[in-house]
PDB file of C-alpha atoms in Angstrom:
ATOM      1  CA  MET A 334       0.000   0.000   0.000  1.00 38.00           C
ATOM      2  CA  ILE A 335       1.681   3.246  -1.075  1.00 42.00           C
ATOM      3  CA  GLY A 336      -1.387   5.432  -1.427  1.00 43.00           C
ATOM      4  CA  ILE A 337      -1.592   5.203  -5.233  1.00 46.00           C
ATOM      5  CA  ASP A 338      -3.212   2.717  -7.570  1.00 48.00           C
ATOM      6  CA  LEU A 339      -0.277   0.673  -8.822  1.00 60.00           C
ATOM      7  CA  GLU A 340       0.169  -3.066  -9.234  1.00 69.00           C
ATOM      8  CA  LEU A 341       3.603  -3.696  -7.725  1.00 77.00           C
ATOM      9  CA  HIS A 342       3.714  -7.493  -7.846  1.00 76.00           C
ATOM     10  CA  GLU A 343       6.687  -8.578 -10.012  1.00 81.00           C
ATOM     11  CA  CYS A 344       7.415  -4.906 -10.810  1.00 91.00           C
ATOM     12  CA  THR A 345      11.072  -3.794 -10.859  1.00 95.00           C
ATOM     13  CA  ILE A 346      11.494  -0.510  -9.033  1.00 95.00           C
ATOM     14  CA  LEU A 347      14.487   1.792  -9.094  1.00 96.00           C
ATOM     15  CA  LEU A 348      14.569   3.477  -5.683  1.00 95.00           C
ATOM     16  CA  ALA A 349      16.747   6.592  -5.724  1.00 94.00           C
ATOM     17  CA  GLY A 350      17.672   8.235  -2.435  1.00 92.00           C
ATOM     18  CA  SER A 351      19.714   7.897   0.733  1.00 86.00           C
ATOM     19  CA  ARG A 352      19.757   4.374   2.077  1.00 81.00           C
ATOM     20  CA  SER A 353      18.706   5.437   5.585  1.00 72.00           C
ATOM     21  CA  GLY A 354      15.793   7.499   4.308  1.00 77.00           C
ATOM     22  CA  SER A 355      14.499   4.945   1.826  1.00 82.00           C
ATOM     23  CA  LYS A 356      14.986   1.642   3.695  1.00 79.00           C
ATOM     24  CA  ASN A 357      11.399   1.534   4.938  1.00 76.00           C
ATOM     25  CA  THR A 358      10.085   2.347   1.468  1.00 83.00           C
ATOM     26  CA  ALA A 359      12.135  -0.528   0.036  1.00 87.00           C
ATOM     27  CA  LYS A 360      10.674  -2.907   2.636  1.00 82.00           C
ATOM     28  CA  ARG A 361       7.142  -1.862   1.684  1.00 80.00           C
ATOM     29  CA  PHE A 362       7.727  -2.467  -2.016  1.00 87.00           C
ATOM     30  CA  GLU A 363       9.367  -5.841  -1.400  1.00 88.00           C
ATOM     31  CA  ALA A 364       6.468  -6.863   0.855  1.00 83.00           C
ATOM     32  CA  GLU A 365       4.149  -6.243  -2.099  1.00 82.00           C
ATOM     33  CA  GLY A 366       6.189  -8.512  -4.358  1.00 87.00           C
ATOM     34  CA  ALA A 367       8.342  -5.941  -6.161  1.00 91.00           C
ATOM     35  CA  THR A 368      12.041  -6.212  -6.996  1.00 94.00           C
ATOM     36  CA  VAL A 369      13.893  -3.157  -5.690  1.00 95.00           C
ATOM     37  CA  LEU A 370      17.083  -1.694  -7.201  1.00 95.00           C
ATOM     38  CA  ALA A 371      18.548   0.889  -4.830  1.00 94.00           C
ATOM     39  CA  ALA A 372      20.839   3.790  -5.711  1.00 94.00           C
ATOM     40  CA  GLU A 373      22.075   6.521  -3.383  1.00 93.00           C
ATOM     41  CA  GLU A 374      23.663   8.711  -6.050  1.00 94.00           C
ATOM     42  CA  PRO A 375      22.366   9.937  -9.449  1.00 94.00           C
ATOM     43  CA  PHE A 376      25.195   8.333 -11.443  1.00 93.00           C
ATOM     44  CA  GLU A 377      24.443   4.931  -9.850  1.00 94.00           C
ATOM     45  CA  ALA A 378      20.757   5.324 -10.622  1.00 94.00           C
ATOM     46  CA  ILE A 379      21.285   6.177 -14.297  1.00 94.00           C
ATOM     47  CA  GLN A 380      23.211   2.932 -14.793  1.00 94.00           C
ATOM     48  CA  LEU A 381      20.237   0.949 -13.422  1.00 95.00           C
ATOM     49  CA  LEU A 382      17.493   2.906 -15.157  1.00 94.00           C
ATOM     50  CA  GLU A 383      17.031   0.546 -18.118  1.00 93.00           C
ATOM     51  CA  GLN A 384      16.309  -2.395 -15.777  1.00 95.00           C
ATOM     52  CA  ALA A 385      13.386  -0.683 -14.031  1.00 94.00           C
ATOM     53  CA  SER A 386       9.717  -0.215 -14.885  1.00 93.00           C
ATOM     54  CA  LEU A 387       9.076   2.382 -12.153  1.00 94.00           C
ATOM     55  CA  LEU A 388      11.310   5.132 -10.757  1.00 95.00           C
ATOM     56  CA  VAL A 389      10.781   6.220  -7.158  1.00 95.00           C
ATOM     57  CA  ILE A 390      12.570   9.266  -5.740  1.00 95.00           C
ATOM     58  CA  CYS A 391      12.808   9.080  -1.948  1.00 93.00           C
ATOM     59  CA  ASP A 392      15.376  11.581  -0.728  1.00 89.00           C
ATOM     60  CA  ALA A 393      15.549  14.612   1.556  1.00 85.00           C
ATOM     61  CA  ASP A 394      16.724  16.601  -1.480  1.00 88.00           C
ATOM     62  CA  PRO A 395      14.810  15.214  -4.479  1.00 83.00           C
ATOM     63  CA  MET A 396      16.335  17.879  -6.742  1.00 90.00           C
ATOM     64  CA  ARG A 397      19.581  15.864  -6.642  1.00 92.00           C
ATOM     65  CA  PHE A 398      17.908  13.456  -9.050  1.00 94.00           C
ATOM     66  CA  THR A 399      16.574  15.989 -11.582  1.00 94.00           C
ATOM     67  CA  SER A 400      18.813  14.673 -14.361  1.00 93.00           C
ATOM     68  CA  LEU A 401      17.665  11.116 -13.596  1.00 94.00           C
ATOM     69  CA  VAL A 402      14.022  12.101 -13.853  1.00 94.00           C
ATOM     70  CA  GLN A 403      14.669  13.872 -17.142  1.00 94.00           C
ATOM     71  CA  ALA A 404      16.349  10.768 -18.546  1.00 93.00           C
ATOM     72  CA  ALA A 405      13.605   8.401 -17.399  1.00 93.00           C
ATOM     73  CA  CYS A 406      11.139   6.985 -19.906  1.00 92.00           C
ATOM     74  CA  ILE A 407       9.195   5.183 -17.170  1.00 94.00           C
ATOM     75  CA  PRO A 408       6.668   6.413 -14.576  1.00 93.00           C
ATOM     76  CA  VAL A 409       8.140   8.497 -11.751  1.00 94.00           C
ATOM     77  CA  ILE A 410       6.755   9.029  -8.269  1.00 92.00           C
ATOM     78  CA  ARG A 411       8.162  10.884  -5.259  1.00 92.00           C
ATOM     79  CA  LEU A 412       7.808   9.711  -1.659  1.00 89.00           C
ATOM     80  CA  ARG A 413       8.879  11.192   1.654  1.00 84.00           C
ATOM     81  CA  PRO A 414      12.020   9.640   3.153  1.00 84.00           C
ATOM     82  CA  THR A 415      11.950   8.006   6.563  1.00 74.00           C
ATOM     83  CA  PRO A 416      13.199  10.430   9.236  1.00 69.00           C
ATOM     84  CA  ALA A 417      16.571   9.616  10.790  1.00 64.00           C
ATOM     85  CA  SER A 418      15.050   9.436  14.281  1.00 73.00           C
ATOM     86  CA  GLY A 419      12.050   7.384  15.298  1.00 90.00           C
ATOM     87  CA  SER A 420       8.571   8.699  15.958  1.00 95.00           C
ATOM     88  CA  ILE A 421       5.211   7.649  17.390  1.00 97.00           C
ATOM     89  CA  THR A 422       1.856   8.213  15.701  1.00 98.00           C
ATOM     90  CA  LEU A 423      -1.379   7.648  17.593  1.00 98.00           C
ATOM     91  CA  LEU A 424      -3.935   6.515  15.048  1.00 98.00           C
ATOM     92  CA  GLY A 425      -7.676   6.256  15.503  1.00 97.00           C
ATOM     93  CA  GLY A 426      -8.832   3.287  13.454  1.00 96.00           C
ATOM     94  CA  GLY A 427     -12.526   4.160  13.469  1.00 96.00           C
ATOM     95  CA  PRO A 428     -15.495   2.064  14.593  1.00 94.00           C
ATOM     96  CA  GLY A 429     -14.645  -1.187  12.821  1.00 91.00           C
ATOM     97  CA  ALA A 430     -15.351  -1.044   9.091  1.00 94.00           C
ATOM     98  CA  LEU A 431     -12.157  -0.886   7.049  1.00 94.00           C
ATOM     99  CA  ASP A 432     -13.451   1.824   4.710  1.00 95.00           C
ATOM    100  CA  LEU A 433     -14.089   4.136   7.681  1.00 96.00           C
ATOM    101  CA  LEU A 434     -10.350   4.346   8.350  1.00 96.00           C
ATOM    102  CA  THR A 435      -9.130   7.772   7.173  1.00 97.00           C
ATOM    103  CA  LEU A 436      -6.820   8.228   4.199  1.00 96.00           C
ATOM    104  CA  ARG A 437      -4.242   9.772   6.534  1.00 97.00           C
ATOM    105  CA  GLY A 438      -4.473   6.648   8.664  1.00 97.00           C
ATOM    106  CA  VAL A 439      -3.946   4.369   5.654  1.00 96.00           C
ATOM    107  CA  ARG A 440      -0.832   6.346   4.752  1.00 95.00           C
ATOM    108  CA  ALA A 441       0.532   6.152   8.313  1.00 96.00           C
ATOM    109  CA  LEU A 442       0.125   2.372   8.384  1.00 96.00           C
ATOM    110  CA  ALA A 443       1.746   2.035   4.959  1.00 93.00           C
ATOM    111  CA  GLU A 444       4.807   3.871   6.311  1.00 91.00           C
ATOM    112  CA  ALA A 445       4.935   2.165   9.721  1.00 94.00           C
ATOM    113  CA  GLU A 446       7.752  -0.129  10.803  1.00 92.00           C
ATOM    114  CA  ILE A 447       6.083  -1.306  14.025  1.00 96.00           C
ATOM    115  CA  VAL A 448       2.343  -1.248  14.835  1.00 97.00           C
ATOM    116  CA  PHE A 449       1.059  -1.665  18.378  1.00 97.00           C
ATOM    117  CA  ALA A 450      -2.557  -2.668  17.748  1.00 95.00           C
ATOM    118  CA  ASP A 451      -5.680  -2.837  19.866  1.00 92.00           C
ATOM    119  CA  ARG A 452      -8.261  -5.516  19.127  1.00 84.00           C
ATOM    120  CA  LEU A 453     -10.919  -3.063  17.866  1.00 82.00           C
ATOM    121  CA  GLY A 454     -10.991  -1.065  14.638  1.00 79.00           C
ATOM    122  CA  PRO A 455      -9.283  -2.416  11.492  1.00 88.00           C
ATOM    123  CA  ALA A 456      -6.673  -4.537  13.295  1.00 88.00           C
ATOM    124  CA  ALA A 457      -7.663  -7.658  11.329  1.00 88.00           C
ATOM    125  CA  HIS A 458      -6.624  -5.918   8.098  1.00 92.00           C
ATOM    126  CA  LEU A 459      -3.089  -5.022   9.194  1.00 94.00           C
ATOM    127  CA  PRO A 460      -1.427  -7.675   6.962  1.00 92.00           C
ATOM    128  CA  GLU A 461      -2.756  -5.693   3.978  1.00 92.00           C
ATOM    129  CA  LEU A 462      -2.499  -2.188   5.446  1.00 95.00           C
ATOM    130  CA  ALA A 463       1.025  -2.553   6.865  1.00 94.00           C
ATOM    131  CA  PRO A 464       2.633  -5.580   5.156  1.00 90.00           C
ATOM    132  CA  GLN A 465       6.138  -4.352   5.954  1.00 89.00           C
ATOM    133  CA  ALA A 466       5.567  -3.702   9.660  1.00 93.00           C
ATOM    134  CA  ASP A 467       6.056  -5.843  12.735  1.00 94.00           C
ATOM    135  CA  ILE A 468       2.649  -6.173  14.445  1.00 95.00           C
ATOM    136  CA  VAL A 469       2.458  -6.225  18.235  1.00 95.00           C
ATOM    137  CA  ASP A 470      -0.926  -7.263  19.616  1.00 93.00           C
ATOM    138  CA  VAL A 471      -1.617  -5.227  22.752  1.00 92.00           C
ATOM    139  CA  GLY A 472      -5.409  -5.616  22.655  1.00 82.00           C
ATOM    140  CA  LYS A 473      -7.199  -5.525  25.989  1.00 70.00           C
ATOM    141  CA  ARG A 474     -10.177  -7.712  26.793  1.00 65.00           C
ATOM    142  CA  PRO A 475     -12.332  -7.597  29.921  1.00 58.00           C
ATOM    143  CA  GLY A 476     -10.286  -9.124  32.713  1.00 56.00           C
ATOM    144  CA  HIS A 477      -7.312  -9.882  30.456  1.00 56.00           C
ATOM    145  CA  HIS A 478      -4.604  -7.406  29.457  1.00 58.00           C
ATOM    146  CA  LYS A 479      -1.638  -8.762  27.495  1.00 73.00           C
ATOM    147  CA  LEU A 480       0.401  -5.742  28.577  1.00 88.00           C
ATOM    148  CA  THR A 481      -0.268  -2.994  31.092  1.00 92.00           C
ATOM    149  CA  GLN A 482      -0.644   0.558  29.839  1.00 93.00           C
ATOM    150  CA  ARG A 483       2.812   1.424  31.179  1.00 95.00           C
ATOM    151  CA  ASP A 484       4.305  -1.624  29.416  1.00 95.00           C
ATOM    152  CA  ILE A 485       2.775  -0.527  26.092  1.00 95.00           C
ATOM    153  CA  GLU A 486       4.186   2.978  26.484  1.00 96.00           C
ATOM    154  CA  ALA A 487       7.632   1.631  27.407  1.00 96.00           C
ATOM    155  CA  GLN A 488       7.758  -0.685  24.371  1.00 96.00           C
ATOM    156  CA  MET A 489       6.684   2.072  21.976  1.00 96.00           C
ATOM    157  CA  ILE A 490       9.294   4.455  23.335  1.00 96.00           C
ATOM    158  CA  TYR A 491      11.992   1.765  23.141  1.00 93.00           C
ATOM    159  CA  ALA A 492      11.157   1.073  19.486  1.00 93.00           C
ATOM    160  CA  ALA A 493      11.074   4.770  18.578  1.00 93.00           C
ATOM    161  CA  ARG A 494      14.390   5.411  20.312  1.00 90.00           C
ATOM    162  CA  GLY A 495      15.818   2.679  18.094  1.00 85.00           C
ATOM    163  CA  GLY A 496      14.801   4.724  15.039  1.00 86.00           C
ATOM    164  CA  ALA A 497      11.528   2.972  14.164  1.00 90.00           C
ATOM    165  CA  ARG A 498       8.441   4.670  12.839  1.00 92.00           C
ATOM    166  CA  VAL A 499       5.866   3.478  15.367  1.00 97.00           C
ATOM    167  CA  VAL A 500       2.080   3.542  14.934  1.00 98.00           C
ATOM    168  CA  ARG A 501      -0.224   2.977  17.888  1.00 98.00           C
ATOM    169  CA  LEU A 502      -3.499   1.759  16.371  1.00 97.00           C
ATOM    170  CA  LYS A 503      -6.611   2.210  18.492  1.00 95.00           C
ATOM    171  CA  GLY A 504     -10.283   1.612  17.806  1.00 94.00           C
ATOM    172  CA  GLY A 505     -12.461   4.690  17.367  1.00 95.00           C
ATOM    173  CA  ASP A 506     -10.644   7.904  18.264  1.00 97.00           C
ATOM    174  CA  PRO A 507      -7.519   7.819  20.466  1.00 96.00           C
ATOM    175  CA  PHE A 508      -8.779  10.702  22.618  1.00 97.00           C
ATOM    176  CA  VAL A 509     -12.271   9.280  23.328  1.00 96.00           C
ATOM    177  CA  PHE A 510     -11.822   6.861  26.250  1.00 94.00           C
ATOM    178  CA  GLY A 511      -8.686   5.637  24.513  1.00 90.00           C
ATOM    179  CA  ARG A 512      -5.969   6.765  26.960  1.00 93.00           C
ATOM    180  CA  GLY A 513      -4.378   8.481  23.990  1.00 95.00           C
ATOM    181  CA  PHE A 514      -3.234  11.538  25.896  1.00 96.00           C
ATOM    182  CA  GLU A 515      -1.398   9.330  28.399  1.00 97.00           C
ATOM    183  CA  GLU A 516       0.645   7.967  25.499  1.00 97.00           C
ATOM    184  CA  VAL A 517       1.263  11.445  24.105  1.00 97.00           C
ATOM    185  CA  ALA A 518       2.480  12.541  27.542  1.00 97.00           C
ATOM    186  CA  ALA A 519       4.768   9.509  27.873  1.00 97.00           C
ATOM    187  CA  ALA A 520       6.309  10.049  24.423  1.00 96.00           C
ATOM    188  CA  THR A 521       6.769  13.773  25.076  1.00 96.00           C
ATOM    189  CA  ALA A 522       8.456  13.109  28.418  1.00 96.00           C
ATOM    190  CA  ALA A 523      10.813  10.695  26.639  1.00 94.00           C
ATOM    191  CA  GLY A 524      11.664  13.277  23.969  1.00 93.00           C
ATOM    192  CA  ILE A 525      10.074  11.241  21.140  1.00 94.00           C
ATOM    193  CA  PRO A 526       8.275  13.106  18.311  1.00 95.00           C
ATOM    194  CA  VAL A 527       4.594  12.205  18.571  1.00 97.00           C
ATOM    195  CA  SER A 528       1.561  13.042  16.446  1.00 97.00           C
ATOM    196  CA  VAL A 529      -2.134  12.183  16.512  1.00 98.00           C
ATOM    197  CA  ILE A 530      -4.358  11.103  13.629  1.00 98.00           C
ATOM    198  CA  PRO A 531      -7.997  11.345  14.735  1.00 98.00           C
ATOM    199  CA  GLY A 532     -10.420   8.527  14.069  1.00 97.00           C
ATOM    200  CA  LEU A 533     -14.185   8.324  13.676  1.00 97.00           C
ATOM    201  CA  SER A 534     -15.552   7.665  17.149  1.00 97.00           C
ATOM    202  CA  SER A 535     -18.090   4.890  17.648  1.00 96.00           C
ATOM    203  CA  CYS A 536     -20.170   7.191  19.868  1.00 97.00           C
ATOM    204  CA  ILE A 537     -21.494   8.902  16.717  1.00 97.00           C
ATOM    205  CA  THR A 538     -20.775   6.534  13.839  1.00 97.00           C
ATOM    206  CA  VAL A 539     -22.271   3.371  15.332  1.00 97.00           C
ATOM    207  CA  PRO A 540     -25.669   4.921  16.158  1.00 98.00           C
ATOM    208  CA  ALA A 541     -25.640   6.546  12.706  1.00 97.00           C
ATOM    209  CA  ALA A 542     -25.001   3.170  11.065  1.00 96.00           C
ATOM    210  CA  ALA A 543     -28.170   1.947  12.796  1.00 96.00           C
ATOM    211  CA  GLY A 544     -30.135   4.960  11.554  1.00 96.00           C
ATOM    212  CA  ILE A 545     -30.092   6.703  14.937  1.00 97.00           C
ATOM    213  CA  PRO A 546     -29.059  10.381  15.046  1.00 97.00           C
ATOM    214  CA  VAL A 547     -27.527  11.368  18.371  1.00 97.00           C
ATOM    215  CA  THR A 548     -29.243  14.755  17.964  1.00 96.00           C
ATOM    216  CA  ALA A 549     -32.413  15.615  16.048  1.00 95.00           C
ATOM    217  CA  ARG A 550     -34.184  18.950  15.617  1.00 94.00           C
ATOM    218  CA  GLY A 551     -37.265  19.113  17.773  1.00 93.00           C
ATOM    219  CA  VAL A 552     -36.204  16.064  19.790  1.00 95.00           C
ATOM    220  CA  ASN A 553     -33.059  17.037  21.690  1.00 94.00           C
ATOM    221  CA  THR A 554     -30.311  19.633  21.733  1.00 94.00           C
ATOM    222  CA  MET A 555     -27.478  17.663  23.303  1.00 96.00           C
ATOM    223  CA  PHE A 556     -25.971  14.232  23.793  1.00 97.00           C
ATOM    224  CA  THR A 557     -23.690  12.852  26.463  1.00 97.00           C
ATOM    225  CA  VAL A 558     -21.039  10.197  25.861  1.00 97.00           C
ATOM    226  CA  VAL A 559     -20.459   7.990  28.887  1.00 97.00           C
ATOM    227  CA  SER A 560     -17.946   5.296  29.696  1.00 96.00           C
ATOM    228  CA  ALA A 561     -19.823   2.758  31.813  1.00 94.00           C
ATOM    229  CA  HIS A 562     -16.924   0.357  32.265  1.00 91.00           C
ATOM    230  CA  ASP A 563     -17.541   0.875  35.980  1.00 92.00           C
ATOM    231  CA  PRO A 564     -21.097   1.355  37.318  1.00 93.00           C
ATOM    232  CA  LEU A 565     -22.297   4.954  37.437  1.00 94.00           C
ATOM    233  CA  SER A 566     -23.380   6.431  40.746  1.00 95.00           C
ATOM    234  CA  ASP A 567     -26.974   7.476  41.407  1.00 95.00           C
ATOM    235  CA  ALA A 568     -25.849  11.113  41.446  1.00 96.00           C
ATOM    236  CA  GLN A 569     -24.330  10.745  37.973  1.00 96.00           C
ATOM    237  CA  LEU A 570     -27.406   8.938  36.665  1.00 96.00           C
ATOM    238  CA  GLU A 571     -29.694  11.603  38.101  1.00 96.00           C
ATOM    239  CA  HIS A 572     -27.742  14.365  36.348  1.00 95.00           C
ATOM    240  CA  LEU A 573     -27.875  12.433  33.075  1.00 95.00           C
ATOM    241  CA  SER A 574     -31.608  11.856  33.307  1.00 94.00           C
ATOM    242  CA  LYS A 575     -32.300  15.543  34.000  1.00 93.00           C
ATOM    243  CA  LEU A 576     -30.311  16.814  31.010  1.00 93.00           C
ATOM    244  CA  GLY A 577     -33.021  15.669  28.619  1.00 90.00           C
ATOM    245  CA  GLY A 578     -30.563  14.703  25.891  1.00 95.00           C
ATOM    246  CA  SER A 579     -29.408  11.442  24.374  1.00 97.00           C
ATOM    247  CA  ILE A 580     -27.151   9.188  26.426  1.00 98.00           C
ATOM    248  CA  VAL A 581     -24.582   7.230  24.403  1.00 98.00           C
ATOM    249  CA  ILE A 582     -22.855   4.547  26.445  1.00 98.00           C
ATOM    250  CA  LEU A 583     -19.541   2.965  25.474  1.00 97.00           C
ATOM    251  CA  MET A 584     -18.050  -0.045  27.244  1.00 95.00           C
ATOM    252  CA  GLY A 585     -21.313  -0.459  29.107  1.00 96.00           C
ATOM    253  CA  MET A 586     -22.485  -3.991  28.409  1.00 97.00           C
ATOM    254  CA  GLY A 587     -20.995  -5.315  31.636  1.00 96.00           C
ATOM    255  CA  THR A 588     -22.869  -2.756  33.763  1.00 97.00           C
ATOM    256  CA  VAL A 589     -26.069  -2.367  31.732  1.00 97.00           C
ATOM    257  CA  GLU A 590     -28.278  -3.895  34.430  1.00 97.00           C
ATOM    258  CA  GLN A 591     -27.048  -1.394  37.033  1.00 97.00           C
ATOM    259  CA  THR A 592     -27.400   1.475  34.543  1.00 98.00           C
ATOM    260  CA  ALA A 593     -30.956   0.599  33.536  1.00 98.00           C
ATOM    261  CA  ALA A 594     -32.080   0.009  37.113  1.00 98.00           C
ATOM    262  CA  GLY A 595     -30.368   3.173  38.312  1.00 97.00           C
ATOM    263  CA  LEU A 596     -31.974   5.385  35.644  1.00 98.00           C
ATOM    264  CA  ARG A 597     -35.409   4.066  36.573  1.00 97.00           C
ATOM    265  CA  ARG A 598     -34.620   4.568  40.247  1.00 97.00           C
ATOM    266  CA  VAL A 599     -33.831   8.269  39.705  1.00 96.00           C
ATOM    267  CA  GLY A 600     -37.036   8.829  37.783  1.00 96.00           C
ATOM    268  CA  MET A 601     -36.465   8.153  34.086  1.00 97.00           C
ATOM    269  CA  ASP A 602     -39.556   6.929  32.282  1.00 97.00           C
ATOM    270  CA  PRO A 603     -39.367   3.122  31.903  1.00 98.00           C
ATOM    271  CA  ARG A 604     -40.854   3.582  28.411  1.00 97.00           C
ATOM    272  CA  MET A 605     -37.836   5.624  27.279  1.00 98.00           C
ATOM    273  CA  PRO A 606     -36.627   4.298  23.883  1.00 97.00           C
ATOM    274  CA  CYS A 607     -33.252   2.530  23.905  1.00 98.00           C
ATOM    275  CA  ALA A 608     -31.089   0.753  21.347  1.00 98.00           C
ATOM    276  CA  ILE A 609     -28.153  -1.642  21.451  1.00 98.00           C
ATOM    277  CA  ILE A 610     -25.911  -1.768  18.378  1.00 98.00           C
ATOM    278  CA  GLU A 611     -23.456  -4.662  18.334  1.00 97.00           C
ATOM    279  CA  SER A 612     -20.391  -4.675  16.023  1.00 95.00           C
ATOM    280  CA  GLY A 613     -21.571  -1.421  14.492  1.00 96.00           C
ATOM    281  CA  THR A 614     -20.532  -0.515  10.908  1.00 95.00           C
ATOM    282  CA  THR A 615     -19.300  -4.060  10.207  1.00 94.00           C
ATOM    283  CA  ASP A 616     -20.859  -6.850   8.157  1.00 93.00           C
ATOM    284  CA  ILE A 617     -22.140  -8.493  11.353  1.00 95.00           C
ATOM    285  CA  GLN A 618     -23.803  -5.394  12.803  1.00 97.00           C
ATOM    286  CA  ARG A 619     -26.898  -6.246  14.837  1.00 97.00           C
ATOM    287  CA  THR A 620     -29.332  -3.750  16.365  1.00 97.00           C
ATOM    288  CA  SER A 621     -32.072  -4.187  18.949  1.00 97.00           C
ATOM    289  CA  CYS A 622     -34.569  -1.438  19.771  1.00 96.00           C
ATOM    290  CA  THR A 623     -36.227  -1.646  23.169  1.00 97.00           C
ATOM    291  CA  ARG A 624     -37.425   0.382  26.159  1.00 98.00           C
ATOM    292  CA  LEU A 625     -35.601   1.225  29.360  1.00 98.00           C
ATOM    293  CA  ALA A 626     -37.688  -1.291  31.323  1.00 98.00           C
ATOM    294  CA  GLU A 627     -36.516  -4.116  29.028  1.00 98.00           C
ATOM    295  CA  LEU A 628     -32.988  -2.843  28.312  1.00 98.00           C
ATOM    296  CA  ALA A 629     -31.180  -5.267  30.635  1.00 97.00           C
ATOM    297  CA  ASP A 630     -33.100  -8.276  29.268  1.00 98.00           C
ATOM    298  CA  THR A 631     -32.416  -7.182  25.678  1.00 98.00           C
ATOM    299  CA  ALA A 632     -28.712  -6.784  26.418  1.00 98.00           C
ATOM    300  CA  ARG A 633     -28.441 -10.475  27.310  1.00 97.00           C
ATOM    301  CA  GLY A 634     -28.847 -11.262  23.622  1.00 96.00           C
ATOM    302  CA  HIS A 635     -25.876  -9.100  22.639  1.00 97.00           C
ATOM    303  CA  ALA A 636     -22.106  -9.177  23.120  1.00 95.00           C
ATOM    304  CA  ASN A 637     -19.237  -6.716  23.022  1.00 93.00           C
ATOM    305  CA  PRO A 638     -18.341  -4.534  21.237  1.00 93.00           C
ATOM    306  CA  ALA A 639     -21.648  -2.710  21.508  1.00 97.00           C
ATOM    307  CA  VAL A 640     -22.929   0.845  21.865  1.00 98.00           C
ATOM    308  CA  ILE A 641     -26.039   1.621  23.930  1.00 98.00           C
ATOM    309  CA  VAL A 642     -28.248   4.624  23.123  1.00 98.00           C
ATOM    310  CA  ILE A 643     -30.851   5.859  25.609  1.00 98.00           C
ATOM    311  CA  GLY A 644     -33.209   8.671  24.649  1.00 97.00           C
ATOM    312  CA  GLU A 645     -36.031   9.653  22.330  1.00 96.00           C
ATOM    313  CA  VAL A 646     -33.673   9.534  19.323  1.00 97.00           C
ATOM    314  CA  ALA A 647     -33.375   5.767  19.762  1.00 97.00           C
ATOM    315  CA  GLY A 648     -37.012   5.444  18.733  1.00 95.00           C
ATOM    316  CA  LEU A 649     -36.772   7.531  15.550  1.00 95.00           C
ATOM    317  CA  PRO A 650     -35.977   4.647  13.117  1.00 92.00           C
ATOM    318  CA  ALA A 651     -39.035   2.756  14.389  1.00 83.00           C
ATOM    319  CA  SER A 652     -41.198   5.852  13.931  1.00 78.00           C
ATOM    320  CA  LEU A 653     -40.089   6.118  10.316  1.00 76.00           C
ATOM    321  CA  LEU A 654     -40.989   2.468   9.764  1.00 61.00           C
ATOM    322  CA  ALA A 655     -44.429   3.075  11.307  1.00 58.00           C
ATOM    323  CA  GLN A 656     -45.005   6.005   8.929  1.00 64.00           C
ATOM    324  CA  GLN A 657     -44.059   3.846   5.945  1.00 55.00           C
ATOM    325  CA  LEU A 658     -46.512   1.146   7.039  1.00 52.00           C
ATOM    326  CA  GLU A 659     -49.285   3.748   7.406  1.00 57.00           C
ATOM    327  CA  VAL A 660     -48.621   5.053   3.885  1.00 52.00           C
ATOM    328  CA  ALA A 661     -48.614   1.509   2.501  1.00 50.00           C
TER     329      ALA A 661
END
């Protein structure tokens, strides 16, 4: 994957540029089945030009190869060289569907040397997205963490200090319940260049994929995103119920019984529309629409990952269906 539509299998590529800056590019091409001829100087490259079917300039000073480009009778592309020092990129992989990963994210994975991947988002597609990279599975499951958060940070920093281009792939957005800022802080404290590529958060995209808007004119003017990994207190639930907006719950399947019972206890109407969207945006997405009184029972038929929506907006898709049946 180099971000352009080229078939590289069995292609012979002349890669012109400094060896340190183009080594990762060479690994990517070779992983896609190409033969790579490398040249650090223009005179070396000209001698190899006739053997190649594609010329790639990957150098900090691409103007050094102007004469080579002028002499080439084959396609020419220019790519950024790998920086001399390592770096860390925090990448939001989106809600799950591969085609909801951003173009900037695709490019970052194509240039990565090491990927530390969570279990959510497009992790299953990493062999295609980052064929040249070493993949480290650091996915966390309820009650089972392969590595602690501090261990993950330490390994990323170690790899970046060794000169690697590191990508930390997270589901959704790295700054929405993703501990992304902790990793930014750790990299900054270690003196490692760090950047963030936002991702589409499941708090909006998953309800949308089920036809549920988190806000709707005439229905509500706000929505609250809640992590219910740990049970919410009655005081928190009371505040949520009084806001009058939509409640979008992430990581809440394990505490859904306490949440539903607590909201009823603080006065929320048991007839309040609710929805559970499992594996949202993927081919196995499954949605159940229910009421607050039946939410806990409905949740028993679903599994993680799932997003829970509580509020009048959760009933809008059903109201559209009712209108269609009336017209019919």
